[in-house]
Structure formats: C-alpha cells, structure tokens
Amino acid sequence: MSDGVETLEFQAEARQLLQLMVHSIYSNKDVFLRELISNASDALDKLRLESLVDKELSADTSDLHIEIEVDKDTRTLTVRDNGIGMTRDEVVRLIGTIAKSGTAELLRKLRESSDAAASQELIGQFGVGFYATFMVADRVTLLTRRAGQSGGTRWESTGEGTYSIEEVGDAPQGTSVTLHLKPVDTEDNLHDYTAEWTIREIVKRYSDFISWPIRMTVDKPGEDGTTREEQTLNSMKALWARSRDEVDEAEYKEFYRHVAHDWADPLETVHMRGEGTFEYEALLFLPSHAPLDLFSPQGRRGVQLYVKRVFIMDDCDALMPNYLRFVKGVVDAHDLSLNISREILQQDRQIRAVRRRLVKKVLATLKDMSAESYRTFWTEFGAVVKEGLLEDPDNTETLLELVRAASTHDPAEPTTLRAYVERMKDGQTEIYYATGENRATIENSPHLEAFRAKGYEVLILTDPVDEVWVERVGAYDGKTLRSVAKGQVDLETEEEKEKAEAERQEYADLLAFLGGALADSVKEVRLSTRLTTSPACVVGDAHDMTPTLEKMYRAMGQEVPQVKRILELNPAHPLVTGLRKAHGEGGDTAALTETAELLYGMALLAEGGELADPARFTRILADRLARGL
C-alpha cells in the first residue's frame, strides 16, 4: 500500500491472455466499444431489477443511461453508466482474474490458432471481452461505486501484467471506463475513436437497439457559432420486442433497409415470439430481389443475433439453414450469454429448437403468400429453396409443395407438383421431367417427341440443382419422378408393343453392327419408343449420372468416371431405314461406320451435348455433303 493505492498482479492466465489479445487476436478492434456498452447496459438492467426487489436500496433510478465522452486533446474516450456499479472485491474478482475453468486450454487453442475470427470466437466463449479495451488503449482507468454504498473504487492498468486499485470517496453511482487511446494506425485497424462519426457508426452497428439511451455531447454549428449539445446515438427501437399491432409498415420497411442494406422494400415480414423454456423474439424479412452474392461461397447470410437487445453477431448461420440464406432480420434471445461463440451456438440444443421453429415459420409464410408475391419470390430465390430438398429432409414435403416448375402444359405459367398430378392422364403413374440449360433446348429435344405426341405433360427443369434433387427425392405423392432422357419409356399400347417387337427382330443385325462400330462411345444401340420425327437420340440408363451432373462435379474439381450412354434409333425415320437397307445389302463398312458416327453426333447435338471430336464430325459431314452435290 502507498497513499491508499495497491498494486496487484493479474492472474497468470489473465496476463498471458492480455498479451495475446493486444498483439494478435481481434482484427475488428471496434468491438471494444460494443463490450463496454454491453457491460454498461447489463449494469443498468441489474440496478433496475435490484431497485424493484430491494425497496430500501438507496439509488437514483430516475434517469438511467449510458454516456460516451471523448476528449480530442488528451485522446481519451470514456463510457459511463449510472447502473449497479461494483465493490472493490467485485472489481478484483471480475477484472483482475479470469474465474473460468479451462483457461489453460483456451490459451493453448489461441496460440495454435492462426485465424483471427476463430480466435475471437474463443475469446467470446470464455467471457473476457473487457480485455478488448487494451487493443485500442495504452492505459485503462475504471471508476465505480456500488449502488447503495458511499465509497467507490478506482482501477487502472496498462495491460502489462499489473493493475493498481484504490478506494475513493467521491465516485458517482455506477461505472465509468476511460481509455487513453493509442495513436491512430489504419494499417492495424486502429481508427480515430475520438471522432464523432466513428462513435456514431459503431453504436449504430452494434448497439442501436440497446434499451437504454446512449448519449454523447457533440458540437453543433449554428448562426451564433458552435454550441455543445447532448444527443442520443441509439434509436432504442427494438421493433422485434413490440407486438405487431404496435408497429406500422413504414417502421418495418425502414428497419429492413437498415439490417439488409437494401434499397427496395421487403417482399414479406415475419414477426414472431417464442415463449416457454427459451424465450426469444424474431423479426425476419423476405427480400424482393436476390443479392449479387446469393450463390457465392463467400456470400453473407442475413440473420443477426442479439441477446437482450445487445448485438452479438452478423451472419448467424446457426439460426437459419443455408438454403434460406437470403432471409434477413434479427433474432433476440433472452437466455444466452453475451459472449456466445459460433461453435457453441451450433451445439446448443435450445438454439437448434429455435432454428426449427424459424424455418417452419418462414416456410409457412411462403406457403401463405399471395400468388403475385410468390411468383416474384420464386423467380428470385426458387433455385436456392430447392437446395433445401438436399439439406433438410425434415421439411421435404413442405418444400415440394413450394416448388414451381415450367412445364409443357403452359408456355408461360409455371406449375406446382400438385397441379401436375391432378392433370395426369388415366393410368399414368410417373411424373415426367426433362433437365437442361434452358427451356428452348429442352422443348426442342428429341426426348420429348413421343410425350408431346401422346399428350403427356413434362416438367422443364433448368436450374443446376434440379439435376440432383429429383434424384434424391425420387417421388411426390406416391408418383415416381421420371426423367424422359433415362431408361426405357413405356407409352405404347399393346398393339404398338407388338409392332415394336417385330421391328426389333428386323433391326437386330444393324443394331449389333452399330453397337460394335460405336463401342467406344455408347454402351448399347437399340430402337426407340420416344422418337417420332428425329432419327436418333442419346439416353442414359435409369440409374446413370446425367452429362450435366458430370459437368457439375468436374467443375467442382471432383473426378467422376465417364458414363457411356445408349443410342436409340427411330425405326420410322428414312435415315434409319436407309441405313438398315444398306447394311442388309452388304454396303461399304467404312461408309456405314461414318454414317453411324454422324448419327450419334447429331443425337448429341440435338440434346445440347458436346462432341468428343468436332473436327472429325465436321470433316465427315462435309465429305458427305460434297458427294451429294
């Protein structure tokens, strides 16, 4: 002791943690102000509660608030509250030590981590956010007085291993933390924290909806010169905590623009409250247009997590699945720690329950949207929603009801699967679909000829995810989802089947010859029942991977084996009948082989495929054209 000032050492783990934080942890140093404001807000909440419980408590609760004060000359920033305050013992216990189990393990992980974001989550997990002040300050002074007590405590440290503590008699109720700021260093993300606009921006981003006013005295130019004026920096408008009847559409729209950074109005608003063992409020929005990074791996999600109106994190993937990543808004949980980490969130049973409720509410909202609004939504986000058919088996049935698909039934209006089933022909047991890059290519594909001729509706699926989800889901309402470009097609009458069997006998020799000539390209050559006007088409076996899916996997760097497909011939086409005749008469084998190559190449091109050797195909074609002149 010297003049009432006592110098103490930080707990060994706290000393090591301070060094790690100051030199290598946070890349976003602005969060120090969030931590201080959060602590101040907690102190005000505690005082309010204690004053209600203890009627004898001698404490002023008439104007509870948080105050930020800056001094550009001395380069100090002070965050002050008139909340519950601390005793000397509480200061030592809460700031001088880390009363947490597993601190040594925390330090080990921090030393091993090269990822600043991961390190920040580890820090948050152990609830030591106050130490973030030493990232921006050379010295930190804390002055506090417990509500109802007469004496206060001053704590001060440079974060180098020791701190001083003394009792003072003139401290106001509550706590003030004064930071003696380091010089500005933009390369190290050290901003000018005495600048008014910097303070405003940080408060707006992290603490706008704190329920207590956050005040700062600022310079205000006027006709008679500059005057000083106290202003409240935060809106204190926690819209999610108010009932829907108390909020008008203009407020919802303004809040959406704030959280989504969007210029347009939201398409739909979802306002819900969860009560019981885990209380929370959620205010979510469905945008009216897709962001540019919707399909980017680095694209941001839209749900922010608050705890008791204190901002915790953007982009909270624990609350919303990837296929609903376009949803914007806020979830405010009442019973989480302010320093919850992403890792803990992913494992938290209550958070998983909240996520399930949020997903069901969003899907129910989509189901209840007006036809016009849903048409807009599906145009913008349909391809993403269909990812849920791969990711979310618990909601497969709901998602299938939400699916919209173009079809041959209507050239402009997409259909639901339910409507397709209601239009199915008598005796039809399968839902037919075709996949491809665009509608025009699919509609002109030879694969649709027989279906069109016989009046069967075919779904037209053009999103890359369609190649995967139809295989994964397999069926809808007991009806198998069936590709028109895979397997055998059974659309024939008994009479047509008898005729086809006779033709197979007639074409047996030609089919065997073509199978040998094209053995490097196809696994089989057979007669087709799906062609009416084209000479040939290429199809896959029922369980084969489609060419488009092969391309997708290779584009992602995954090697997949080349899948040979099946060449189907139209026995009624003049080219095919001519080829059978020439082969039966013992025609030139080399010329017949070239014709087979041309036939196979045309079938590939007709479905939008790619030739393995375009130069050879064009040379053979040019030679044949020249001979015909």
XYZ file of C-alpha atoms in Angstrom:
629
model
C 0.000 0.000 0.000
C 1.217 3.508 -0.817
C -1.112 6.503 -0.260
C -4.053 4.128 -0.387
C -3.035 2.716 -3.781
C -2.417 -1.009 -4.008
C -0.630 -2.637 -6.942
C -1.667 -6.202 -7.746
C -0.685 -8.673 -10.420
C -3.093 -10.092 -12.900
C -3.741 -13.782 -12.568
C -1.093 -15.577 -14.665
C -3.621 -16.720 -17.273
C -5.112 -13.241 -17.493
C -1.647 -11.773 -18.121
C -0.994 -14.187 -20.974
C -4.435 -13.575 -22.404
C -3.909 -9.810 -22.371
C -0.730 -10.160 -24.397
C -2.422 -12.414 -26.930
C -5.361 -10.073 -27.320
C -3.319 -6.913 -27.687
C -0.960 -8.364 -30.268
C -2.795 -10.964 -32.289
C -6.460 -11.638 -31.641
C -9.073 -9.215 -32.912
C -8.927 -7.954 -36.477
C -12.026 -5.821 -35.859
C -10.967 -3.629 -32.951
C -14.257 -1.675 -32.968
C -15.810 -4.394 -30.821
C -14.213 -2.924 -27.680
C -16.961 -0.297 -27.632
C -19.630 -2.956 -28.026
C -18.209 -4.755 -24.992
C -18.173 -1.619 -22.848
C -21.705 -0.624 -23.844
C -22.917 -4.180 -23.234
C -21.407 -4.140 -19.754
C -22.992 -0.761 -19.071
C -26.379 -1.977 -20.285
C -26.125 -5.036 -18.022
C -25.290 -2.760 -15.070
C -28.396 -0.678 -15.740
C -30.560 -3.797 -16.070
C -29.230 -5.107 -12.746
C -29.872 -1.833 -10.958
C -33.423 -1.679 -12.266
C -34.079 -5.238 -11.081
C -32.434 -4.704 -7.685
C -34.355 -1.480 -7.083
C -37.594 -3.368 -7.679
C -36.615 -6.207 -5.351
C -34.990 -4.116 -2.613
C -37.238 -1.174 -1.744
C -34.650 0.053 0.804
C -31.899 0.433 -1.812
C -30.610 3.990 -1.833
C -30.037 4.526 -5.539
C -31.102 7.083 -8.126
C -33.012 5.348 -10.946
C -34.726 8.434 -12.365
C -32.529 8.745 -15.466
C -30.707 5.505 -16.197
C -28.485 5.905 -19.247
C -25.103 5.302 -20.872
C -22.837 8.226 -21.688
C -19.894 8.397 -24.092
C -17.415 11.223 -23.673
C -14.364 11.976 -25.840
C -11.505 14.420 -25.350
C -9.553 15.016 -28.530
C -6.778 16.931 -26.730
C -5.963 14.167 -24.258
C -7.108 11.421 -26.665
C -9.374 9.743 -24.156
C -12.704 8.002 -24.554
C -14.968 7.344 -21.564
C -18.005 5.075 -21.369
C -20.055 5.850 -18.279
C -23.231 4.384 -16.791
C -25.224 5.103 -13.627
C -26.066 1.457 -13.041
C -25.415 -1.039 -10.283
C -21.635 -0.418 -10.004
C -19.083 -2.675 -8.281
C -17.434 -3.061 -4.911
C -13.655 -3.297 -4.596
C -13.824 -7.077 -4.237
C -16.014 -7.348 -7.321
C -13.511 -5.288 -9.333
C -10.678 -7.625 -8.364
C -12.766 -10.713 -8.949
C -14.339 -9.645 -12.262
C -11.413 -7.813 -13.883
C -8.203 -8.926 -12.188
C -8.806 -12.638 -12.664
C -10.487 -14.996 -15.082
C -12.699 -17.112 -12.880
C -13.307 -19.680 -15.571
C -12.446 -23.342 -15.807
C -10.422 -24.438 -18.793
C -8.438 -21.198 -19.121
C -5.213 -23.066 -19.856
C -6.947 -24.920 -22.683
C -8.228 -21.590 -24.019
C -4.703 -20.186 -24.107
C -3.383 -23.282 -25.868
C -6.023 -23.021 -28.571
C -5.375 -19.315 -29.016
C -1.658 -19.876 -29.524
C -2.365 -22.589 -32.086
C -4.977 -20.589 -33.979
C -3.856 -18.568 -36.984
C -7.401 -17.489 -37.780
C -8.330 -14.159 -36.194
C -12.054 -14.858 -36.473
C -11.669 -18.240 -34.782
C -9.586 -16.644 -32.043
C -12.253 -14.030 -31.460
C -14.849 -16.772 -31.019
C -12.626 -18.499 -28.462
C -12.267 -15.251 -26.541
C -16.024 -14.794 -26.574
C -16.526 -18.337 -25.351
C -14.692 -17.527 -22.115
C -16.402 -14.197 -21.474
C -13.378 -11.888 -21.283
C -14.453 -9.154 -23.686
C -13.416 -6.354 -21.301
C -9.786 -7.066 -22.171
C -10.516 -5.907 -25.737
C -10.048 -2.346 -24.427
C -6.288 -2.889 -24.386
C -6.267 -3.339 -28.150
C -7.012 0.364 -28.555
C -5.698 1.877 -25.305
C -2.282 2.210 -23.666
C -3.944 2.687 -20.300
C -7.430 1.965 -18.949
C -8.945 3.625 -15.877
C -12.111 2.322 -14.240
C -14.030 4.263 -11.598
C -17.004 2.603 -9.923
C -19.339 2.831 -6.930
C -21.843 0.179 -5.941
C -25.408 1.493 -5.701
C -26.362 1.976 -2.063
C -22.749 2.327 -0.853
C -20.860 5.516 -0.035
C -17.324 4.710 -1.173
C -16.004 3.937 -4.639
C -13.053 2.174 -6.275
C -10.570 3.284 -8.911
C -8.819 0.594 -11.004
C -6.098 1.297 -13.534
C -3.747 -0.737 -15.718
C -1.578 -0.567 -18.816
C -2.306 -4.235 -19.511
C 1.323 -5.192 -18.946
C 0.795 -7.585 -16.066
C -0.204 -5.456 -13.085
C -3.017 -3.142 -12.080
C -3.490 -0.577 -9.340
C -6.570 -0.284 -7.181
C -7.585 2.296 -4.577
C -10.632 3.383 -2.641
C -12.087 6.812 -3.430
C -14.762 8.787 -1.668
C -16.249 10.910 -4.432
C -17.194 8.406 -7.123
C -20.638 8.733 -8.672
C -23.054 5.795 -8.710
C -22.262 3.320 -11.483
C -19.129 2.699 -13.531
C -17.014 4.748 -15.907
C -14.249 3.272 -18.073
C -11.724 5.738 -19.514
C -9.456 4.629 -22.347
C -6.201 6.510 -23.009
C -6.161 5.765 -26.716
C -3.235 4.577 -28.791
C -2.254 6.634 -31.862
C -4.355 6.112 -34.986
C -2.962 3.317 -37.173
C -5.203 2.480 -40.128
C -2.949 -0.374 -41.246
C -3.592 -2.065 -37.900
C -7.330 -1.181 -37.994
C -6.862 1.352 -35.182
C -9.321 4.094 -36.064
C -9.741 7.524 -34.539
C -12.048 6.690 -31.668
C -12.349 10.356 -30.687
C -14.107 11.142 -33.982
C -17.839 11.685 -33.610
C -18.734 9.869 -36.850
C -16.688 6.825 -35.805
C -18.500 6.584 -32.474
C -21.877 7.053 -34.168
C -21.175 4.351 -36.739
C -20.041 1.789 -34.139
C -23.017 2.479 -31.866
C -25.415 2.256 -34.821
C -23.913 -1.034 -35.960
C -23.616 -2.807 -32.623
C -25.814 -1.136 -30.028
C -28.604 0.706 -31.819
C -31.330 -1.288 -30.074
C -29.963 -1.210 -26.547
C -32.989 -0.358 -24.420
C -31.132 2.400 -22.521
C -30.252 5.745 -24.120
C -26.614 6.064 -25.236
C -25.773 9.764 -25.070
C -22.879 11.891 -26.255
C -22.287 15.637 -26.172
C -21.363 16.877 -29.642
C -20.510 20.145 -31.357
C -23.424 21.709 -33.241
C -22.697 24.552 -35.687
C -25.148 27.456 -35.647
C -25.564 31.064 -36.689
C -24.007 32.260 -33.432
C -21.134 29.811 -33.611
C -20.641 26.262 -32.415
C -22.591 25.102 -29.392
C -22.417 21.894 -27.367
C -25.472 19.650 -27.436
C -26.227 16.288 -25.850
C -27.622 13.776 -28.336
C -28.887 10.201 -28.058
C -26.981 7.986 -30.510
C -29.135 4.856 -30.474
C -32.725 4.526 -31.622
C -33.781 2.214 -28.750
C -36.422 0.928 -31.177
C -36.372 -2.798 -30.675
C -39.180 -3.436 -33.144
C -38.966 -7.171 -32.570
C -39.826 -6.692 -28.877
C -43.048 -4.823 -29.698
C -46.242 -6.517 -30.782
C -47.091 -6.402 -34.460
C -50.086 -4.167 -33.732
C -47.743 -1.501 -32.360
C -45.509 -1.311 -35.444
C -46.587 0.171 -38.758
C -45.349 -0.939 -42.187
C -43.182 2.151 -42.622
C -41.199 1.220 -39.486
C -40.770 -2.349 -40.688
C -39.531 -1.140 -44.072
C -37.081 1.304 -42.516
C -35.722 -1.386 -40.211
C -35.396 -3.828 -43.124
C -33.328 -1.321 -45.104
C -31.101 -0.915 -42.067
C -30.410 -4.600 -41.457
C -30.353 -5.647 -45.128
C -28.606 -2.593 -46.619
C -31.200 -2.813 -49.350
C -32.816 -0.056 -51.389
C -36.063 -1.936 -52.031
C -38.940 -2.815 -49.728
C -39.130 -6.364 -48.351
C -41.483 -8.804 -50.008
C -42.775 -10.194 -46.709
C -42.296 -9.619 -42.968
C -42.201 -12.421 -40.385
C -42.639 -11.271 -36.767
C -42.742 -13.993 -34.134
C -42.168 -14.620 -30.447
C -41.111 -17.796 -28.684
C -42.086 -18.367 -25.086
C -41.574 -21.134 -22.574
C -38.249 -22.631 -21.537
C -36.334 -20.494 -24.041
C -37.687 -17.057 -24.824
C -36.821 -15.138 -27.963
C -38.221 -12.645 -30.442
C -37.600 -12.761 -34.186
C -38.167 -10.161 -36.868
C -37.362 -11.620 -40.274
C -37.777 -10.356 -43.817
C -38.020 -11.975 -47.244
C -36.309 -9.682 -49.773
C -37.928 -8.791 -53.086
C -34.784 -9.415 -55.130
C -31.759 -11.695 -54.918
C -28.397 -10.249 -53.805
C -25.466 -10.500 -56.204
C -23.599 -12.897 -53.887
C -26.508 -15.324 -53.450
C -24.556 -18.211 -54.980
C -21.109 -17.128 -53.835
C -19.411 -19.325 -51.207
C -18.304 -16.106 -49.520
C -21.805 -14.625 -49.656
C -23.170 -13.323 -46.371
C -26.252 -14.583 -44.671
C -28.791 -12.205 -43.282
C -29.821 -13.107 -39.713
C -28.284 -11.138 -36.852
C -28.195 -12.497 -33.312
C -28.971 -10.248 -30.346
C -29.039 -11.177 -26.692
C -31.346 -8.956 -24.649
C -31.120 -6.278 -27.375
C -27.322 -6.358 -27.480
C -25.873 -7.153 -30.902
C -23.792 -10.347 -30.816
C -23.059 -11.330 -34.405
C -23.966 -10.876 -38.038
C -24.399 -13.786 -40.379
C -25.551 -16.236 -37.681
C -25.667 -19.497 -39.612
C -26.799 -21.463 -36.547
C -30.223 -19.822 -36.788
C -31.037 -20.356 -40.455
C -30.118 -23.172 -42.884
C -28.046 -22.463 -45.966
C -30.990 -22.776 -48.340
C -32.715 -19.883 -46.540
C -29.581 -17.728 -46.538
C -31.447 -14.876 -48.221
C -33.646 -14.286 -45.135
C -32.738 -11.021 -43.393
C -33.529 -9.880 -39.883
C -32.909 -10.243 -36.176
C -33.321 -12.939 -33.545
C -33.126 -11.702 -29.948
C -32.563 -14.487 -27.419
C -33.185 -13.798 -23.736
C -31.206 -16.591 -22.107
C -27.864 -16.719 -23.935
C -24.522 -15.378 -22.786
C -23.388 -12.153 -24.428
C -20.156 -13.893 -25.320
C -21.625 -16.942 -27.017
C -19.437 -18.326 -29.800
C -20.456 -19.755 -33.166
C -19.120 -23.153 -32.123
C -21.291 -23.227 -29.000
C -24.312 -21.979 -30.954
C -24.035 -24.894 -33.373
C -24.129 -27.333 -30.458
C -26.760 -25.609 -28.329
C -29.952 -27.646 -28.025
C -32.150 -24.601 -27.481
C -30.704 -22.790 -30.500
C -31.423 -25.837 -32.653
C -35.018 -25.779 -31.415
C -35.295 -22.073 -32.278
C -33.882 -22.766 -35.721
C -36.519 -25.445 -36.368
C -39.291 -23.029 -35.387
C -37.880 -20.221 -37.521
C -37.615 -22.487 -40.561
C -41.164 -23.765 -40.179
C -42.445 -20.200 -39.784
C -40.595 -18.983 -42.892
C -41.850 -21.932 -44.957
C -45.398 -21.394 -43.694
C -45.138 -17.721 -44.646
C -44.045 -18.690 -48.155
C -46.950 -21.086 -48.439
C -49.431 -18.354 -47.457
C -48.076 -15.626 -49.755
C -50.264 -14.196 -52.498
C -49.841 -15.675 -55.969
C -48.256 -12.497 -57.311
C -45.800 -12.105 -54.434
C -44.858 -15.769 -54.546
C -44.243 -15.583 -58.298
C -41.750 -12.778 -57.637
C -40.177 -14.709 -54.783
C -39.788 -17.930 -56.758
C -38.235 -16.129 -59.720
C -35.597 -14.642 -57.423
C -34.997 -17.438 -54.915
C -36.529 -20.646 -56.240
C -33.199 -22.199 -57.186
C -31.930 -21.662 -53.616
C -35.059 -23.002 -51.941
C -34.706 -26.239 -53.930
C -31.330 -26.765 -52.213
C -33.421 -27.489 -49.127
C -34.592 -30.717 -50.769
C -30.984 -31.883 -50.392
C -30.257 -30.329 -46.980
C -33.463 -30.525 -44.958
C -35.142 -33.941 -45.006
C -37.442 -32.932 -42.133
C -39.195 -30.399 -44.372
C -39.130 -32.257 -47.697
C -42.915 -32.488 -48.020
C -43.386 -28.779 -47.304
C -40.652 -27.823 -49.755
C -42.141 -29.989 -52.502
C -45.414 -28.093 -52.113
C -43.482 -24.854 -52.613
C -41.723 -25.984 -55.805
C -42.728 -24.263 -59.029
C -41.602 -25.600 -62.407
C -42.092 -24.730 -66.037
C -43.875 -27.434 -67.997
C -45.153 -28.290 -71.438
C -48.681 -27.639 -70.157
C -48.303 -23.859 -70.295
C -45.659 -21.860 -72.194
C -45.609 -19.052 -69.613
C -47.061 -20.079 -66.242
C -45.103 -22.496 -64.005
C -46.941 -25.301 -62.282
C -46.959 -26.877 -58.848
C -46.358 -30.588 -58.460
C -49.846 -30.896 -57.020
C -51.389 -29.357 -60.131
C -49.308 -31.656 -62.342
C -50.604 -34.730 -60.516
C -54.184 -33.517 -60.843
C -53.715 -33.238 -64.635
C -52.104 -36.672 -65.076
C -53.634 -38.958 -67.702
C -55.598 -42.016 -66.649
C -53.207 -44.829 -65.888
C -50.161 -42.529 -65.637
C -48.074 -43.458 -62.602
C -44.967 -41.293 -63.101
C -44.190 -37.573 -63.125
C -42.124 -36.902 -66.229
C -39.420 -34.265 -66.282
C -36.576 -33.084 -68.502
C -33.451 -31.201 -67.398
C -31.272 -28.884 -69.427
C -29.696 -25.452 -69.695
C -32.792 -23.612 -70.901
C -36.398 -24.130 -71.930
C -35.798 -23.787 -75.668
C -33.167 -26.538 -75.702
C -35.388 -28.883 -73.707
C -38.512 -28.250 -75.765
C -36.583 -28.961 -78.977
C -35.014 -32.104 -77.581
C -35.853 -35.406 -79.326
C -36.555 -36.891 -75.883
C -39.895 -35.062 -75.713
C -41.260 -36.145 -79.087
C -43.328 -39.155 -78.031
C -44.511 -37.438 -74.829
C -45.715 -34.459 -76.827
C -47.331 -36.674 -79.470
C -49.226 -38.680 -76.852
C -50.209 -35.651 -74.744
C -48.105 -36.322 -71.653
C -47.062 -33.254 -69.660
C -43.341 -32.907 -68.960
C -41.773 -30.659 -66.321
C -38.985 -28.442 -67.677
C -36.195 -28.076 -65.109
C -33.340 -25.706 -65.913
C -31.586 -24.959 -62.593
C -28.349 -26.874 -61.861
C -29.771 -28.092 -58.525
C -32.621 -29.797 -60.401
C -30.216 -32.464 -61.609
C -29.664 -33.505 -58.009
C -32.880 -33.007 -56.060
C -35.126 -35.026 -58.401
C -32.796 -38.000 -57.931
C -32.603 -37.511 -54.168
C -36.338 -37.047 -53.601
C -37.397 -39.719 -56.074
C -41.171 -39.324 -55.765
C -44.026 -36.985 -54.961
C -47.436 -38.030 -53.660
C -46.604 -41.648 -54.417
C -45.700 -40.853 -58.045
C -42.131 -41.577 -59.175
C -40.186 -38.675 -60.670
C -39.002 -39.956 -64.050
C -36.530 -38.380 -66.482
C -37.619 -38.525 -70.129
C -33.944 -38.945 -71.052
C -33.228 -42.035 -68.945
C -34.283 -45.663 -69.063
C -36.923 -47.321 -71.230
C -40.083 -45.350 -71.957
C -43.386 -47.232 -71.767
C -46.004 -45.112 -73.512
C -47.151 -47.704 -76.043
C -50.407 -49.547 -76.463
C -50.374 -53.348 -76.712
C -50.646 -53.092 -80.491
C -47.680 -50.706 -80.628
C -45.650 -53.027 -78.424
C -46.265 -55.966 -80.777
C -45.169 -53.851 -83.729
C -42.046 -52.709 -81.875
C -41.081 -56.299 -81.081
C -41.310 -57.219 -84.769
C -39.143 -54.232 -85.682
C -36.529 -55.263 -83.140
C -36.222 -58.566 -84.934
C -35.814 -56.828 -88.288
C -33.170 -54.442 -86.961
C -31.210 -56.957 -84.882
C -28.266 -57.216 -87.311
C -27.994 -53.444 -87.791
C -28.171 -52.798 -84.050
C -25.386 -55.319 -83.447
C -23.233 -53.699 -86.140
C -23.773 -50.183 -84.796
C -23.102 -51.339 -81.245
C -19.694 -52.612 -82.369
C -18.896 -49.560 -84.517
C -19.719 -47.147 -81.688
C -18.450 -49.303 -78.820
C -16.036 -46.593 -77.644
C -18.886 -44.087 -77.282
C -22.059 -45.977 -76.293
C -22.904 -48.987 -74.190
C -25.834 -50.091 -76.372
C -27.760 -49.272 -79.545
C -31.494 -50.010 -79.511
C -34.759 -48.983 -81.124
C -36.616 -46.092 -79.541
C -40.215 -45.647 -78.451
C -39.735 -41.974 -77.530
C -38.952 -40.631 -81.039
C -41.476 -39.568 -83.648
C -39.597 -37.218 -86.008
C -35.870 -37.324 -85.130
C -33.671 -40.169 -86.399
C -31.889 -40.819 -83.083
C -31.352 -39.695 -79.511
C -28.952 -40.480 -76.689
C -30.329 -41.621 -73.326
C -28.975 -42.890 -70.034
C -29.751 -45.990 -68.060
C -32.278 -45.488 -65.281
C -29.624 -45.037 -62.588
C -26.853 -43.393 -64.630
C -25.453 -39.964 -63.840
C -26.582 -37.335 -66.337
C -23.999 -35.496 -68.508
C -24.950 -32.204 -66.850
C -24.295 -33.676 -63.407
C -20.945 -34.998 -64.628
C -20.007 -31.476 -65.724
C -21.064 -30.036 -62.373
C -18.891 -32.454 -60.421
C -15.892 -31.849 -62.685
C -16.368 -28.082 -62.379
C -16.112 -28.569 -58.595
C -12.835 -30.446 -59.061
C -14.264 -33.919 -58.467
C -13.221 -36.659 -60.825
C -16.064 -38.900 -61.977
C -15.874 -41.823 -64.394
C -17.081 -41.260 -67.948
C -20.544 -42.794 -68.289
C -21.380 -44.416 -71.618
C -24.941 -43.831 -72.723
C -27.403 -45.552 -75.035
C -28.097 -44.602 -78.649
C -31.761 -45.029 -79.567
C -32.900 -45.127 -83.214
C -36.253 -44.181 -84.704
C -37.219 -47.167 -86.927
C -39.690 -44.983 -88.842
C -37.135 -42.365 -89.923
C -35.874 -42.582 -93.558
C -32.230 -42.263 -92.476
C -32.533 -45.264 -90.172
C -34.486 -47.400 -92.642
C -31.958 -46.481 -95.338
C -29.119 -47.458 -93.069
C -30.755 -50.847 -92.379
C -31.205 -51.441 -96.087
C -27.582 -50.518 -96.905
C -26.275 -52.768 -94.158
C -28.508 -55.651 -95.263
C -27.197 -55.337 -98.822
C -23.586 -55.558 -97.618
C -22.687 -51.903 -98.089
C -19.266 -50.355 -97.537
C -18.411 -50.997 -93.879
C -16.242 -47.862 -93.579
C -19.004 -45.674 -95.029
C -21.615 -47.261 -92.739
C -19.350 -46.668 -89.749
C -19.013 -42.987 -90.677
C -22.796 -42.765 -91.012
C -23.105 -44.260 -87.542
C -20.729 -41.598 -86.206
C -22.768 -38.869 -87.862
C -25.979 -40.309 -86.425
C -24.505 -40.398 -82.925
C -23.061 -36.878 -83.258
C -26.403 -35.458 -84.415
C -28.133 -37.078 -81.452
C -25.648 -35.453 -79.072
C -26.056 -32.023 -80.663
C -29.854 -32.302 -80.649
C -29.897 -32.582 -76.837
C -27.385 -29.745 -76.399
C -24.424 -32.029 -75.748
C -20.813 -31.681 -76.839
C -18.952 -33.690 -79.487
C -15.815 -35.507 -78.391
C -14.107 -34.717 -81.731
C -15.856 -31.831 -83.511
C -13.188 -31.635 -86.233
C -13.737 -35.256 -87.309
C -17.525 -34.821 -87.242
C -17.421 -31.732 -89.490
C -14.949 -33.399 -91.896
C -17.158 -36.470 -92.348
C -20.223 -34.264 -92.741
C -18.502 -32.041 -95.305
C -17.390 -35.075 -97.341
C -20.919 -36.497 -97.383
C -22.391 -33.141 -98.431
C -19.846 -32.793 -101.223
C -20.699 -36.251 -102.574
C -24.360 -35.378 -102.629
C -23.898 -32.333 -104.888
